[in-house]
mmCIF file of C-alpha atoms and ligand atoms in Angstrom:
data_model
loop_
_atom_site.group_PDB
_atom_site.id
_atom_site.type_symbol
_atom_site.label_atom_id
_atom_site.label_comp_id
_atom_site.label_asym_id
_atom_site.label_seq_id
_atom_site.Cartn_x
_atom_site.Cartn_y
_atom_site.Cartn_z
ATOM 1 C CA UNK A 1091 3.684 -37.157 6.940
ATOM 2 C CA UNK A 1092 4.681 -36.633 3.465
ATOM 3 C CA UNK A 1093 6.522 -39.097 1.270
ATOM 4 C CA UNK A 1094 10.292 -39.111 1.217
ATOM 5 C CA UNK A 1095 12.066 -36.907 -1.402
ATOM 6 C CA UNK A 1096 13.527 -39.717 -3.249
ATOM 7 C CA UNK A 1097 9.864 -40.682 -4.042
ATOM 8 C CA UNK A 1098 9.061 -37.928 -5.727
ATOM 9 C CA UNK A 1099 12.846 -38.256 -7.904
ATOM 10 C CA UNK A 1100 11.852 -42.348 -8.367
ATOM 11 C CA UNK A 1101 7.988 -42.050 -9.679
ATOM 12 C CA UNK A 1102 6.582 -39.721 -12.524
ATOM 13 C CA UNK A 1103 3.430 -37.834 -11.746
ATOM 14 C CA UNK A 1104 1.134 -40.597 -13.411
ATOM 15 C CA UNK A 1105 2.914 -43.610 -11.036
ATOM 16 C CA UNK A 1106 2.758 -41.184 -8.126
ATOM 17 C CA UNK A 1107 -1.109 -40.819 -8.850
ATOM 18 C CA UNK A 1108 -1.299 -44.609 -9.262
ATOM 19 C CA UNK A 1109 0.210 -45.272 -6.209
ATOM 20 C CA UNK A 1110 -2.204 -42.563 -4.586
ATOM 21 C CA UNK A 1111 -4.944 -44.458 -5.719
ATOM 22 C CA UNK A 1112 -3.622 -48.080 -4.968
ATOM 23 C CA UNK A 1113 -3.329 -47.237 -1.140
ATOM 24 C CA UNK A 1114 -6.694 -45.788 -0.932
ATOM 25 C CA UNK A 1115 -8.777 -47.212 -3.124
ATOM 26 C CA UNK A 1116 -7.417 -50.754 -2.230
ATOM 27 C CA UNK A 1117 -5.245 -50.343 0.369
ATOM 28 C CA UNK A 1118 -2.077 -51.583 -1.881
ATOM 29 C CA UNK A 1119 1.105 -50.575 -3.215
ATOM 30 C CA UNK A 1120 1.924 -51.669 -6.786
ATOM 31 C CA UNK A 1121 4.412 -54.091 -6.365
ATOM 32 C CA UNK A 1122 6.164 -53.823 -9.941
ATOM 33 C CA UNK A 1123 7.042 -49.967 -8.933
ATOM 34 C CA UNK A 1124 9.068 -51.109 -5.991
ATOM 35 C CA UNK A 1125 11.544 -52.343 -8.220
ATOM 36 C CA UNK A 1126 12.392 -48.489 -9.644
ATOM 37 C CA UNK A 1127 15.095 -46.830 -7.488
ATOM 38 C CA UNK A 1128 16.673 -48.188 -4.716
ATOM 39 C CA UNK A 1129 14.451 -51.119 -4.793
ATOM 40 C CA UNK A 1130 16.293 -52.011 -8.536
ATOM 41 C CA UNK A 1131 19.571 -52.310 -6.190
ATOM 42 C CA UNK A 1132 17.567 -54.360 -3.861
ATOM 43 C CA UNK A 1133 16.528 -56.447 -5.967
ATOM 44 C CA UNK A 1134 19.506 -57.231 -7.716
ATOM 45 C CA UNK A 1135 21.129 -58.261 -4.371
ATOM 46 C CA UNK A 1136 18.518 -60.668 -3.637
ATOM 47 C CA UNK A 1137 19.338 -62.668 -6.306
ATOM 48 C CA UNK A 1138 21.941 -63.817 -4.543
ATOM 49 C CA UNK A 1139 20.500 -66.923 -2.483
ATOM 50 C CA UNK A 1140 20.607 -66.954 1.110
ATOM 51 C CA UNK A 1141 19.831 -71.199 1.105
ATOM 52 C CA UNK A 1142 20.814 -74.274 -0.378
ATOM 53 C CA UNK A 1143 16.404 -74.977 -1.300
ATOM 54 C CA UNK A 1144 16.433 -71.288 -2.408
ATOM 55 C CA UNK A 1145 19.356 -71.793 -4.603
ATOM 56 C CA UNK A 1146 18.160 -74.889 -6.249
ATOM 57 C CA UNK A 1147 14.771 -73.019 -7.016
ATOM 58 C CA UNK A 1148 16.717 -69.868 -8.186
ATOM 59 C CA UNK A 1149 18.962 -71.907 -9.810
ATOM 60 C CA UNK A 1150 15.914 -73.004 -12.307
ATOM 61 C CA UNK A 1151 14.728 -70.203 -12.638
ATOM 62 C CA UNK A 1152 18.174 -68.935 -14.338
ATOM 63 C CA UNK A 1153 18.929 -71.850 -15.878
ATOM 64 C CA UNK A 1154 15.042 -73.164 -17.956
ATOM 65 C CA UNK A 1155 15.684 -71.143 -20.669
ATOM 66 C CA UNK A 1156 18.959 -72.166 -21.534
ATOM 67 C CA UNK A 1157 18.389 -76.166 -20.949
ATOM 68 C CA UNK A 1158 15.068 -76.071 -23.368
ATOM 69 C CA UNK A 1159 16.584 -73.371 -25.881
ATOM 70 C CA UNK A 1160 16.488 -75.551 -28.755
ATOM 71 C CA UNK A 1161 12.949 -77.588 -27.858
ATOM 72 C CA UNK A 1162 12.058 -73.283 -27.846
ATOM 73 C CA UNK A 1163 13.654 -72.536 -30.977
ATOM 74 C CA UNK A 1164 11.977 -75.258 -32.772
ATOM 75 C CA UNK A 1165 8.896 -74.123 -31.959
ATOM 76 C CA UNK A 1166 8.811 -71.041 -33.677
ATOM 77 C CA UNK A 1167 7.722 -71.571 -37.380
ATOM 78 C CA UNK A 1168 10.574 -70.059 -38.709
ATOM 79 C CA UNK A 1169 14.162 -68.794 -38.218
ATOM 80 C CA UNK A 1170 15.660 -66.477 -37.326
ATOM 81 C CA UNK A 1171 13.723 -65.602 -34.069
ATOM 82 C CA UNK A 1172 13.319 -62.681 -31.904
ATOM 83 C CA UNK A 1173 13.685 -62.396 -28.805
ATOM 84 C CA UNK A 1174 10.778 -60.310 -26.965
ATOM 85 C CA UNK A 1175 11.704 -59.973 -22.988
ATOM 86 C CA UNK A 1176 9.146 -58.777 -20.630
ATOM 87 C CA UNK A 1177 10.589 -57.414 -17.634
ATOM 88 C CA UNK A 1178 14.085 -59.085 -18.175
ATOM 89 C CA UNK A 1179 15.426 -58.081 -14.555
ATOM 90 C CA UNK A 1180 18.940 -58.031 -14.850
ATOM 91 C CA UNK A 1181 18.798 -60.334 -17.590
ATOM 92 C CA UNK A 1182 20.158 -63.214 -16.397
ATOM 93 C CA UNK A 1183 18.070 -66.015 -16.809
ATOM 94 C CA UNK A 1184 17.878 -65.224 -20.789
ATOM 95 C CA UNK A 1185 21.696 -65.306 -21.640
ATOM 96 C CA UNK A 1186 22.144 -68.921 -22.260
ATOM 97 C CA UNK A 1187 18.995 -68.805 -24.561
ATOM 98 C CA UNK A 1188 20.789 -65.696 -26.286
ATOM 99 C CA UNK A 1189 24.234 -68.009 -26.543
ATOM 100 C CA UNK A 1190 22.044 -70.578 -28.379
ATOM 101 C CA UNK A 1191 20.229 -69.092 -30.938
ATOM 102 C CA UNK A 1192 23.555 -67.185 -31.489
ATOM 103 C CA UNK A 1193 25.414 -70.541 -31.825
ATOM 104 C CA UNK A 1194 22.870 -71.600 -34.380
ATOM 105 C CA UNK A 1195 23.137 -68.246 -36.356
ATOM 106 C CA UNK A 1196 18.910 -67.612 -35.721
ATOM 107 C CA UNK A 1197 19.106 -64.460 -33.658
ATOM 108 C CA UNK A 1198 17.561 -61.691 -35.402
ATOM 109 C CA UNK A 1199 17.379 -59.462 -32.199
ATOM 110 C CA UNK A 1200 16.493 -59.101 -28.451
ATOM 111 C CA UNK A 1201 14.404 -56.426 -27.165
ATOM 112 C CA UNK A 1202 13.598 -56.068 -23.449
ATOM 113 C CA UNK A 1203 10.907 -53.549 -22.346
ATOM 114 C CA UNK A 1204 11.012 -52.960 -18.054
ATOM 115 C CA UNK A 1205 8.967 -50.363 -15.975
ATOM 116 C CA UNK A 1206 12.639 -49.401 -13.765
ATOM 117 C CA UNK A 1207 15.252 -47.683 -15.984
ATOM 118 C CA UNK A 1208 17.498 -49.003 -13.321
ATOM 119 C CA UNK A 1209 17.031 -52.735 -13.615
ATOM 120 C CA UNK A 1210 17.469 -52.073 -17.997
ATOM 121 C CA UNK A 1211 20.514 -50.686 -17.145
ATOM 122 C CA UNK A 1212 21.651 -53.700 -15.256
ATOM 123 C CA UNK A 1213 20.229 -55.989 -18.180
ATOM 124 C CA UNK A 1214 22.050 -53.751 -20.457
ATOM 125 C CA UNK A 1215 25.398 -54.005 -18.924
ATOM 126 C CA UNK A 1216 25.109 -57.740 -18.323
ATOM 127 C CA UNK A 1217 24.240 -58.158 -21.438
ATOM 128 C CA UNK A 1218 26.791 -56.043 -22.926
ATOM 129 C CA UNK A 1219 29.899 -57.738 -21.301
ATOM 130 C CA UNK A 1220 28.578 -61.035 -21.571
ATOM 131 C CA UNK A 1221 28.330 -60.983 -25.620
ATOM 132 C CA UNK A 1222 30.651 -57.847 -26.138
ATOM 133 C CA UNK A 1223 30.091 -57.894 -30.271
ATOM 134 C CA UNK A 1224 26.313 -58.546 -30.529
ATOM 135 C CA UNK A 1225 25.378 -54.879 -28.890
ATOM 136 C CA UNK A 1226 23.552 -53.475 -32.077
ATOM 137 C CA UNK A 1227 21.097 -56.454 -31.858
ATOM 138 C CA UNK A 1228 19.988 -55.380 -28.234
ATOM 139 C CA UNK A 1229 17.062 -52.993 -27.918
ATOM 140 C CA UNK A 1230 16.046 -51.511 -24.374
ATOM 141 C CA UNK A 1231 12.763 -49.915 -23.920
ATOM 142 C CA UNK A 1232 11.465 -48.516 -20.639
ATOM 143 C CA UNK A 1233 7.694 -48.992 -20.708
ATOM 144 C CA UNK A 1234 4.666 -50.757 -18.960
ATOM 145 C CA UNK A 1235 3.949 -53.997 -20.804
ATOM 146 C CA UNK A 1236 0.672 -54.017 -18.965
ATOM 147 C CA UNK A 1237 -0.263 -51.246 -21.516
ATOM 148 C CA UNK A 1238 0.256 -49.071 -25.151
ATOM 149 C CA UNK A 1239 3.950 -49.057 -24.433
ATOM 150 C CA UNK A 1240 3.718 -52.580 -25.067
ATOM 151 C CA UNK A 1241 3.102 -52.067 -29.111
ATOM 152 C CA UNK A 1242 7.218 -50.599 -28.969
ATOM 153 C CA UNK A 1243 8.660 -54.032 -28.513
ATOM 154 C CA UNK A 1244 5.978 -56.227 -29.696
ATOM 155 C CA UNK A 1245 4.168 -54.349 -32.742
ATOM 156 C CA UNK A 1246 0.412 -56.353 -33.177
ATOM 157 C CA UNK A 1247 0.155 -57.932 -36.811
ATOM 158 C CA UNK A 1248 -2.770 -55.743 -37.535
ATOM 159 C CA UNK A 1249 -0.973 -52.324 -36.079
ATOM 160 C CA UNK A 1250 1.990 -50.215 -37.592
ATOM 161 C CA UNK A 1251 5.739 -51.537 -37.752
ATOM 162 C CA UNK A 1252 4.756 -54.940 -37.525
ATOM 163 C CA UNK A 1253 6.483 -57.147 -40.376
ATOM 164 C CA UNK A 1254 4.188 -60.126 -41.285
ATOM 165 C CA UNK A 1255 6.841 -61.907 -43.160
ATOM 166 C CA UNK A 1256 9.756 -60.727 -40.090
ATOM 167 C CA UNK A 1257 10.531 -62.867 -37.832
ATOM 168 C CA UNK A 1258 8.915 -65.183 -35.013
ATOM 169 C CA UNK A 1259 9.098 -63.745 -31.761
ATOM 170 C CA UNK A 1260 9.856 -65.502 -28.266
ATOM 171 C CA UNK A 1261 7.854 -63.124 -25.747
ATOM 172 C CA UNK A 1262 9.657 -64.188 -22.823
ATOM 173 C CA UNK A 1263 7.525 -63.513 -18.881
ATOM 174 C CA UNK A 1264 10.157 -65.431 -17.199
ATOM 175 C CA UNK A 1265 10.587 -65.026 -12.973
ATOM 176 C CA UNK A 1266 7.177 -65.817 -12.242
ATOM 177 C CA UNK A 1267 6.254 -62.166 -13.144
ATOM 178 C CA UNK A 1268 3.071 -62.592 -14.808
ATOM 179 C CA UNK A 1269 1.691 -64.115 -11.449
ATOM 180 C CA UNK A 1270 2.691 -61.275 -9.607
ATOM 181 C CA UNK A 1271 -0.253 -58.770 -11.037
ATOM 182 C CA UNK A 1272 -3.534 -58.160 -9.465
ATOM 183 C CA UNK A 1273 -5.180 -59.677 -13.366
ATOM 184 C CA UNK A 1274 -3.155 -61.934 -14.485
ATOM 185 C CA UNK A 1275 -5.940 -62.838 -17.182
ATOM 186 C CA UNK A 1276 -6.310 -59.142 -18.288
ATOM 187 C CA UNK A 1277 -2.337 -59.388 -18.945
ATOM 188 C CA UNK A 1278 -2.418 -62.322 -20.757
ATOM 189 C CA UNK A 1279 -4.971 -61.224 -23.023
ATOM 190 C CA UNK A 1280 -3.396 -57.638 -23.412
ATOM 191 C CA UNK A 1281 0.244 -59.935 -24.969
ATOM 192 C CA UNK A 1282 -1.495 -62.649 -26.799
ATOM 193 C CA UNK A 1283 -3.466 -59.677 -28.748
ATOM 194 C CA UNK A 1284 0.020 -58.449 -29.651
ATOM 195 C CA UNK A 1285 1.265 -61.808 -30.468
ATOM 196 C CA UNK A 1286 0.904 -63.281 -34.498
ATOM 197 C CA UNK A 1287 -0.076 -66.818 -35.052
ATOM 198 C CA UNK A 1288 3.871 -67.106 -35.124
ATOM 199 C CA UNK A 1289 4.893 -66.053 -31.969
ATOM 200 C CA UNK A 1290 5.605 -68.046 -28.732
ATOM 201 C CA UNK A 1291 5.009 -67.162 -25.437
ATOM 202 C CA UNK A 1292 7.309 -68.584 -22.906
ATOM 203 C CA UNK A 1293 6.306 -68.156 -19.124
ATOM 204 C CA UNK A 1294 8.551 -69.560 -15.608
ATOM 205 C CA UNK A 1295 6.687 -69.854 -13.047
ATOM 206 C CA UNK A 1296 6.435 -71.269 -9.198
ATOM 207 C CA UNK A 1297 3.372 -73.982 -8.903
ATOM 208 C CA UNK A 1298 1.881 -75.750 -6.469
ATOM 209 C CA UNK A 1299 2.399 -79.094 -7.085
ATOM 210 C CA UNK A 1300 1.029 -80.338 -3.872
ATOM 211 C CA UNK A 1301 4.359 -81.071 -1.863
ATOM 212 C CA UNK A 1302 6.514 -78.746 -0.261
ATOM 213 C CA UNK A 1303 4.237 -76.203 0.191
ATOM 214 C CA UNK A 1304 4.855 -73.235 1.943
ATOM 215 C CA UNK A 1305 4.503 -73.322 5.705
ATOM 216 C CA UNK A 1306 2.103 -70.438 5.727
ATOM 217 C CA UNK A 1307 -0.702 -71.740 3.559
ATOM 218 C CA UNK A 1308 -2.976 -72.303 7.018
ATOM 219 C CA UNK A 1309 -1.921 -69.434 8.776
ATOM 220 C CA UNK A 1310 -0.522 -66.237 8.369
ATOM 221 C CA UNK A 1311 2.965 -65.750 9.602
ATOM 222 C CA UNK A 1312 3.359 -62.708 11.512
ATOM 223 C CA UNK A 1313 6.859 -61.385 10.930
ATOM 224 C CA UNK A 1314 7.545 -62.720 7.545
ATOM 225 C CA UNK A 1315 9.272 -64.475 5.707
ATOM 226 C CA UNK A 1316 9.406 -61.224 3.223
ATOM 227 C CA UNK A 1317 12.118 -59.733 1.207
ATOM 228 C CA UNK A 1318 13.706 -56.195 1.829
ATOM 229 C CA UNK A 1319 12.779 -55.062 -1.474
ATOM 230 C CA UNK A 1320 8.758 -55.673 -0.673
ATOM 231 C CA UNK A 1321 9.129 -52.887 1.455
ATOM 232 C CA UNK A 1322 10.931 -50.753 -0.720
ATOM 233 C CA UNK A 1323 7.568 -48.869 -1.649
ATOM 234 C CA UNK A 1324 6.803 -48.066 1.699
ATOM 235 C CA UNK A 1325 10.504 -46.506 2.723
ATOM 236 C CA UNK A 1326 9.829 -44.417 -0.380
ATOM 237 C CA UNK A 1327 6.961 -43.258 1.314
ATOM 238 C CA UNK A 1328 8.581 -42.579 4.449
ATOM 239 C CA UNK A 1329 6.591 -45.330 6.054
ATOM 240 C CA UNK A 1330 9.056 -46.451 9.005
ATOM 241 C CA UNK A 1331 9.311 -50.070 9.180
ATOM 242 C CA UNK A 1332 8.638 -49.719 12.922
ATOM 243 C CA UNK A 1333 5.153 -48.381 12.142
ATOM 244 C CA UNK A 1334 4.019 -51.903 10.695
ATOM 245 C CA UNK A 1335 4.494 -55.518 11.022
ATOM 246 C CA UNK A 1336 4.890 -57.791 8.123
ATOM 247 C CA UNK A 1337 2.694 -60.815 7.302
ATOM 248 C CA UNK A 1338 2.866 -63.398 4.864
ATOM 249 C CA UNK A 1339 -0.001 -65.572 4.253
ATOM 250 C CA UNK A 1340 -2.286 -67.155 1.396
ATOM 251 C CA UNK A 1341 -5.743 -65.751 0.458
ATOM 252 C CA UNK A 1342 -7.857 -68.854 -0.416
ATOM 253 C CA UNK A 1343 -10.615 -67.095 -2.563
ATOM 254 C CA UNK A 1344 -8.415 -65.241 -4.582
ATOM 255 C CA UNK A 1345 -5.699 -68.548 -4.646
ATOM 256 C CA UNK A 1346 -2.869 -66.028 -3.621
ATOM 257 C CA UNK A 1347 0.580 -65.922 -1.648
ATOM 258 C CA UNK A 1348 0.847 -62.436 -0.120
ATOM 259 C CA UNK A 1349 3.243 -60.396 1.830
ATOM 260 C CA UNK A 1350 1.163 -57.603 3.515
ATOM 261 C CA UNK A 1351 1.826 -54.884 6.453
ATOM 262 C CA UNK A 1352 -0.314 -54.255 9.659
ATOM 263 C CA UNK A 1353 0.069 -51.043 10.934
ATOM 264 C CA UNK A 1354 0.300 -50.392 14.570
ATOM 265 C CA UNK A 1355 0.456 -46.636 14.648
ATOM 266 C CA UNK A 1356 -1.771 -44.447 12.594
ATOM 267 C CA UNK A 1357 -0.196 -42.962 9.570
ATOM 268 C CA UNK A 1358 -1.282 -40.832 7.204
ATOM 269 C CA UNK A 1359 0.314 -39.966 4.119
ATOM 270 C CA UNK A 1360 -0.032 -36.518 2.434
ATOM 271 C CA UNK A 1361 0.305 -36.538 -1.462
ATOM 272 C CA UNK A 1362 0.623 -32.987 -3.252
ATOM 273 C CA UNK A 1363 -0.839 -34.268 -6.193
ATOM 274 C CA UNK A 1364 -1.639 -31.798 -8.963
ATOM 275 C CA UNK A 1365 -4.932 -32.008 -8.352
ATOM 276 C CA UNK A 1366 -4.761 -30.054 -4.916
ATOM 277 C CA UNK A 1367 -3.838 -32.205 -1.798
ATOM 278 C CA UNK A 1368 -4.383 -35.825 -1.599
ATOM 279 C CA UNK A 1369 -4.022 -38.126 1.652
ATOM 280 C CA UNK A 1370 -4.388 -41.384 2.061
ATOM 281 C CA UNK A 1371 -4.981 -42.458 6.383
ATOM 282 C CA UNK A 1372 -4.249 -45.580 8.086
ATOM 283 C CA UNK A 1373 -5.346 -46.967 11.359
ATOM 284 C CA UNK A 1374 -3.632 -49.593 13.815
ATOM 285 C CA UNK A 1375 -4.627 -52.839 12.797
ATOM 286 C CA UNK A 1376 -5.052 -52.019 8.823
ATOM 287 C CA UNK A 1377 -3.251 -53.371 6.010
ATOM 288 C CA UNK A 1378 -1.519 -52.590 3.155
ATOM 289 C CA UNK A 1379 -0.602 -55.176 0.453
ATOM 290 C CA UNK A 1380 3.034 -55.050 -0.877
ATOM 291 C CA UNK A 1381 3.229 -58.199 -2.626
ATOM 292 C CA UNK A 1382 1.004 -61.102 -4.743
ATOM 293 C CA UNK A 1383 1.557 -63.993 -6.390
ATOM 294 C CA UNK A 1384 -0.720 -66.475 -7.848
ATOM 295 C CA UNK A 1385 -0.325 -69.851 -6.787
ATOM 296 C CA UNK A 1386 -1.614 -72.612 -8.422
ATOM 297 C CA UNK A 1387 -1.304 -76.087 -10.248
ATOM 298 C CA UNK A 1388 -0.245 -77.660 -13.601
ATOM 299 C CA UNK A 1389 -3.758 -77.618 -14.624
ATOM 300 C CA UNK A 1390 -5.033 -74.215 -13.457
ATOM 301 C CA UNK A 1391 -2.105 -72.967 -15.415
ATOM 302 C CA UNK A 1392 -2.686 -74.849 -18.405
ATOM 303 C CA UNK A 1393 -6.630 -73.399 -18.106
ATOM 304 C CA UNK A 1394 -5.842 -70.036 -17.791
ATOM 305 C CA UNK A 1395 -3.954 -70.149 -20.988
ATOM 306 C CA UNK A 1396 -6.184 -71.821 -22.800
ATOM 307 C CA UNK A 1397 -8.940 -69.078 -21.742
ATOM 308 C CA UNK A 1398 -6.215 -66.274 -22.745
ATOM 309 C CA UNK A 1399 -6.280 -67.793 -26.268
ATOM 310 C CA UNK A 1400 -2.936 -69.967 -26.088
ATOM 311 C CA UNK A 1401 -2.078 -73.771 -26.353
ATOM 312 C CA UNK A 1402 0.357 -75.177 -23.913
ATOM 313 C CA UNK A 1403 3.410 -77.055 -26.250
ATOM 314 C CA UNK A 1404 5.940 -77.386 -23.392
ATOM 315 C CA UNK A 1405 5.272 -78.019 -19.997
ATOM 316 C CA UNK A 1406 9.122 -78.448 -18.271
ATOM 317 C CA UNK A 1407 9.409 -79.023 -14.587
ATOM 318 C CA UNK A 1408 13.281 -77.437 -12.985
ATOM 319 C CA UNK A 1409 15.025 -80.191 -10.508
ATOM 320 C CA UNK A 1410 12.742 -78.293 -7.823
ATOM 321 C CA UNK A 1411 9.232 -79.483 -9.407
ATOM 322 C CA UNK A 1412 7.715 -76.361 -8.338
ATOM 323 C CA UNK A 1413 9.407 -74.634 -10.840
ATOM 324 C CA UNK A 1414 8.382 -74.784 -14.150
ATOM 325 C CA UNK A 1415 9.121 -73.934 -17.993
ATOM 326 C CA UNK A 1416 5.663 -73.356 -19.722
ATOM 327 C CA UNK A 1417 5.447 -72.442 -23.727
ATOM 328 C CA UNK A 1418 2.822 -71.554 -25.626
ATOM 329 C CA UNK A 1419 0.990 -70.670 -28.705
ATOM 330 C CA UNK A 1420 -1.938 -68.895 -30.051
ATOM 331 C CA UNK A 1421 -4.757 -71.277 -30.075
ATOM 332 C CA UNK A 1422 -6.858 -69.965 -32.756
ATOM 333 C CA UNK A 1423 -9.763 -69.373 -30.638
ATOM 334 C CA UNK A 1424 -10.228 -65.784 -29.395
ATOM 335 C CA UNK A 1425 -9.379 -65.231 -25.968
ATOM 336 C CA UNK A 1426 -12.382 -65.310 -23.517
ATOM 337 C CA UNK A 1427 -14.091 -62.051 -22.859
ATOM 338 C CA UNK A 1428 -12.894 -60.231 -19.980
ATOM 339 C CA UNK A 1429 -13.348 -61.522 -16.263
ATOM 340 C CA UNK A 1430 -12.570 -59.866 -13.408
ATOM 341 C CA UNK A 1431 -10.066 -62.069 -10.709
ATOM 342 C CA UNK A 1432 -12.449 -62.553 -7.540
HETATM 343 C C1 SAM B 1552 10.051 -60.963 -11.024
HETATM 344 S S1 SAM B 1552 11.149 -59.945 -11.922
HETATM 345 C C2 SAM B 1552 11.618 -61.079 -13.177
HETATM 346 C C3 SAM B 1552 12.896 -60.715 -13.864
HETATM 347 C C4 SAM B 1552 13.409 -61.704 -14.911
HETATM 348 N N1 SAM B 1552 12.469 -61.904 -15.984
HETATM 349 C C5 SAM B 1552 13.767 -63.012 -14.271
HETATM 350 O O1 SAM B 1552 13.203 -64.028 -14.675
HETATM 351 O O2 SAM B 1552 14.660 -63.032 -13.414
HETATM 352 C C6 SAM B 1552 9.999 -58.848 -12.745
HETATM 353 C C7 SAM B 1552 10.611 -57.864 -13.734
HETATM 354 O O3 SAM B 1552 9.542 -57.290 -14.505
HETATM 355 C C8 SAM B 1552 9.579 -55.869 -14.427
HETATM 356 N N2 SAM B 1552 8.170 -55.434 -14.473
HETATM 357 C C9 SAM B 1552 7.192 -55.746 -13.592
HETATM 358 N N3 SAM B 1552 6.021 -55.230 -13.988
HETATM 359 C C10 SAM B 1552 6.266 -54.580 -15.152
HETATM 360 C C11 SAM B 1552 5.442 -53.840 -16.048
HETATM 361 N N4 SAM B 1552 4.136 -53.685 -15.822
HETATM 362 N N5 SAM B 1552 6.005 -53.315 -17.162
HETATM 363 C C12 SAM B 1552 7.349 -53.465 -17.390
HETATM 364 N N6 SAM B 1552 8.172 -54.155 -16.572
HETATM 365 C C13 SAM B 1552 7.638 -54.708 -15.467
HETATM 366 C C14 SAM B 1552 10.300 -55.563 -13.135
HETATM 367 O O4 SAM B 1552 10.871 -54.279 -13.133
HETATM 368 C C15 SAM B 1552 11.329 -56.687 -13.103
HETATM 369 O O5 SAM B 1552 12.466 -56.380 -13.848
#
């Protein structure tokens, strides 16, 4: 089979090699593409909670920001401050820090860089209605963080266009985002190079706090729980959702949450990639990975930052305790050299 021909409108030739090489190299679709196309739309629905828990914890998620705006502001070494947003979504959780620093006259500008053009155009039209007058201080950048396009929204003090006598930036990972890629570490390091001794790097996150935890953590759940969009990748595809069964579950070594698919028919998935055919072939009883996301606790947290160079200065837990608020600074020690994630 070949992939749908949407897939080939959604992904540019590099993300349709990278996807190519994700499936067979490690048998894994790249979760932060499913969120171009009609996964954007997906995406954006979800956010409407289906449950009273899942609208408490979605409820801090939107709302962190806003109730430690100030306890943020005042950590930045001077005023006014920019806002840096990585992977804003559709923006939402960042408008009531917007509406402070605003209030207090420090806003020098917000600039949101996100892989899906679609989801910046939501963030740019919620944004846009919601403070009608401020539009010339919004920037929208569609990029990879993960990489050089990074350097657009978050110049590095050394490299060109950076000001060192502009403002302090708040580089904003909120949504739990950063947890959701393969090397979280390699991430980190790849932001806090960008970031001056200045800047302040705000992360929300789910933890693991010990209670509540989900009911899958001993065995995998055949079925789900998943969300539509976590498929979205493999409808692109053409992968028919009757060709698979989902499975959520938590990979001990690697310290992982993870919404997978088992195939039960064999598929095999033809790429015409430039450089002559490409396919990629599945068997019953294989999987494919659609989804990650790193689960750990207050400390592990606070050690991986410290190891990517920064210094936890706010640690805020949301009325679900799972949910947290973490800020953080350059440390003054280099980041550790590289390590690969098990
Ligand atoms: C989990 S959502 C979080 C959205 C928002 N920050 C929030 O808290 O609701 C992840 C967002 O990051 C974007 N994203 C994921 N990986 C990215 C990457 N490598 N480069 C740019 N944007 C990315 C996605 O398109 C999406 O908008």
């Amino acid at each position: 089979m070949t992939p749908r021909a949407d897939f080939y409108r959604t992904y540019s030739a590099a993300q349709v090699d990278a996807i190519a090489e994700a499936l067979g190299d490690r048998a894994e679709f790249p979760y932060e593409l499913t969120y171009l196309g009609d996964g954007s739309e997906m995406w954006h629905r979800s956010e409407v909670p289906s449950g009273p828990e899942r609208a408490e914890m979605l409820g801090d998620f939107d709302t962190l920001l806003t109730r430690h705006a100030e306890r943020l502001r005042a950590l930045a070494p001077s005023s006014p401050v920019q806002v840096v947003d990585l992977g804003p979504g559709t923006a939402r959780p960042v408008g009531g820090l917007i509406r402070h620093l605003l209030d207090e006259s420090c806003l020098s500008g917000y600039r949101a860089i996100d892989i899906s053009a679609e989801i910046l155009g939501l963030a740019g039209e919620r944004l846009r209605e919601d403070f009608p007058d401020q539009a010339e201080r919004f920037e929208f950048c569609r990029g990879d963080f993960t990489g050089p396009d990074l350097a657009r929204v978050l110049p590095t003090p050394e490299g060109p266009g950076h000001d060192d006598g502009g403002p302090a930036r708040l580089v904003i990972l909120a949504g739990g985002t950063l947890y959701n890629f393969a090397e979280p570490d390699r991430v980190l390091r790849h932001v806090r190079r960008a970031m001056s001794d200045r800047d302040v790097l705000v992360l929300t996150l789910r933890i693991d706090t010990g209670v509540d935890r989900p009911p899958f953590m001993d065995e995998v759940s055949v079925g789900g729980p998943y969300k539509p969009q976590q498929l979205a990748g493999l409808d692109l595809l053409g992968i028919d959702r009757s060709w698979y069964v989902p499975e959520t579950g938590f990979d001990r070594v690697r310290g992982e949450v993870f919404v997978r698919v088992r195939f039960v028919e064999p598929v095999t998935v033809d790429f015409g990639a430039a450089d002559g055919r490409r396919a990629v072939a599945f068997q019953p009883g294989d999987t494919v990975l659609v989804w990650r996301y790193l689960y750990e606790d207050a400390a592990a947290v606070a050690d991986r930052l410290a190891r990517g160079g920064l210094r936890v200065r706010l640690f805020e837990h949301g009325r679900d305790r799972q949910v947290v608020l973490v800020a953080a600074t350059p440390s003054g020690e280099a980041p550790e050299p590289r390590v690969r994630n098990p």
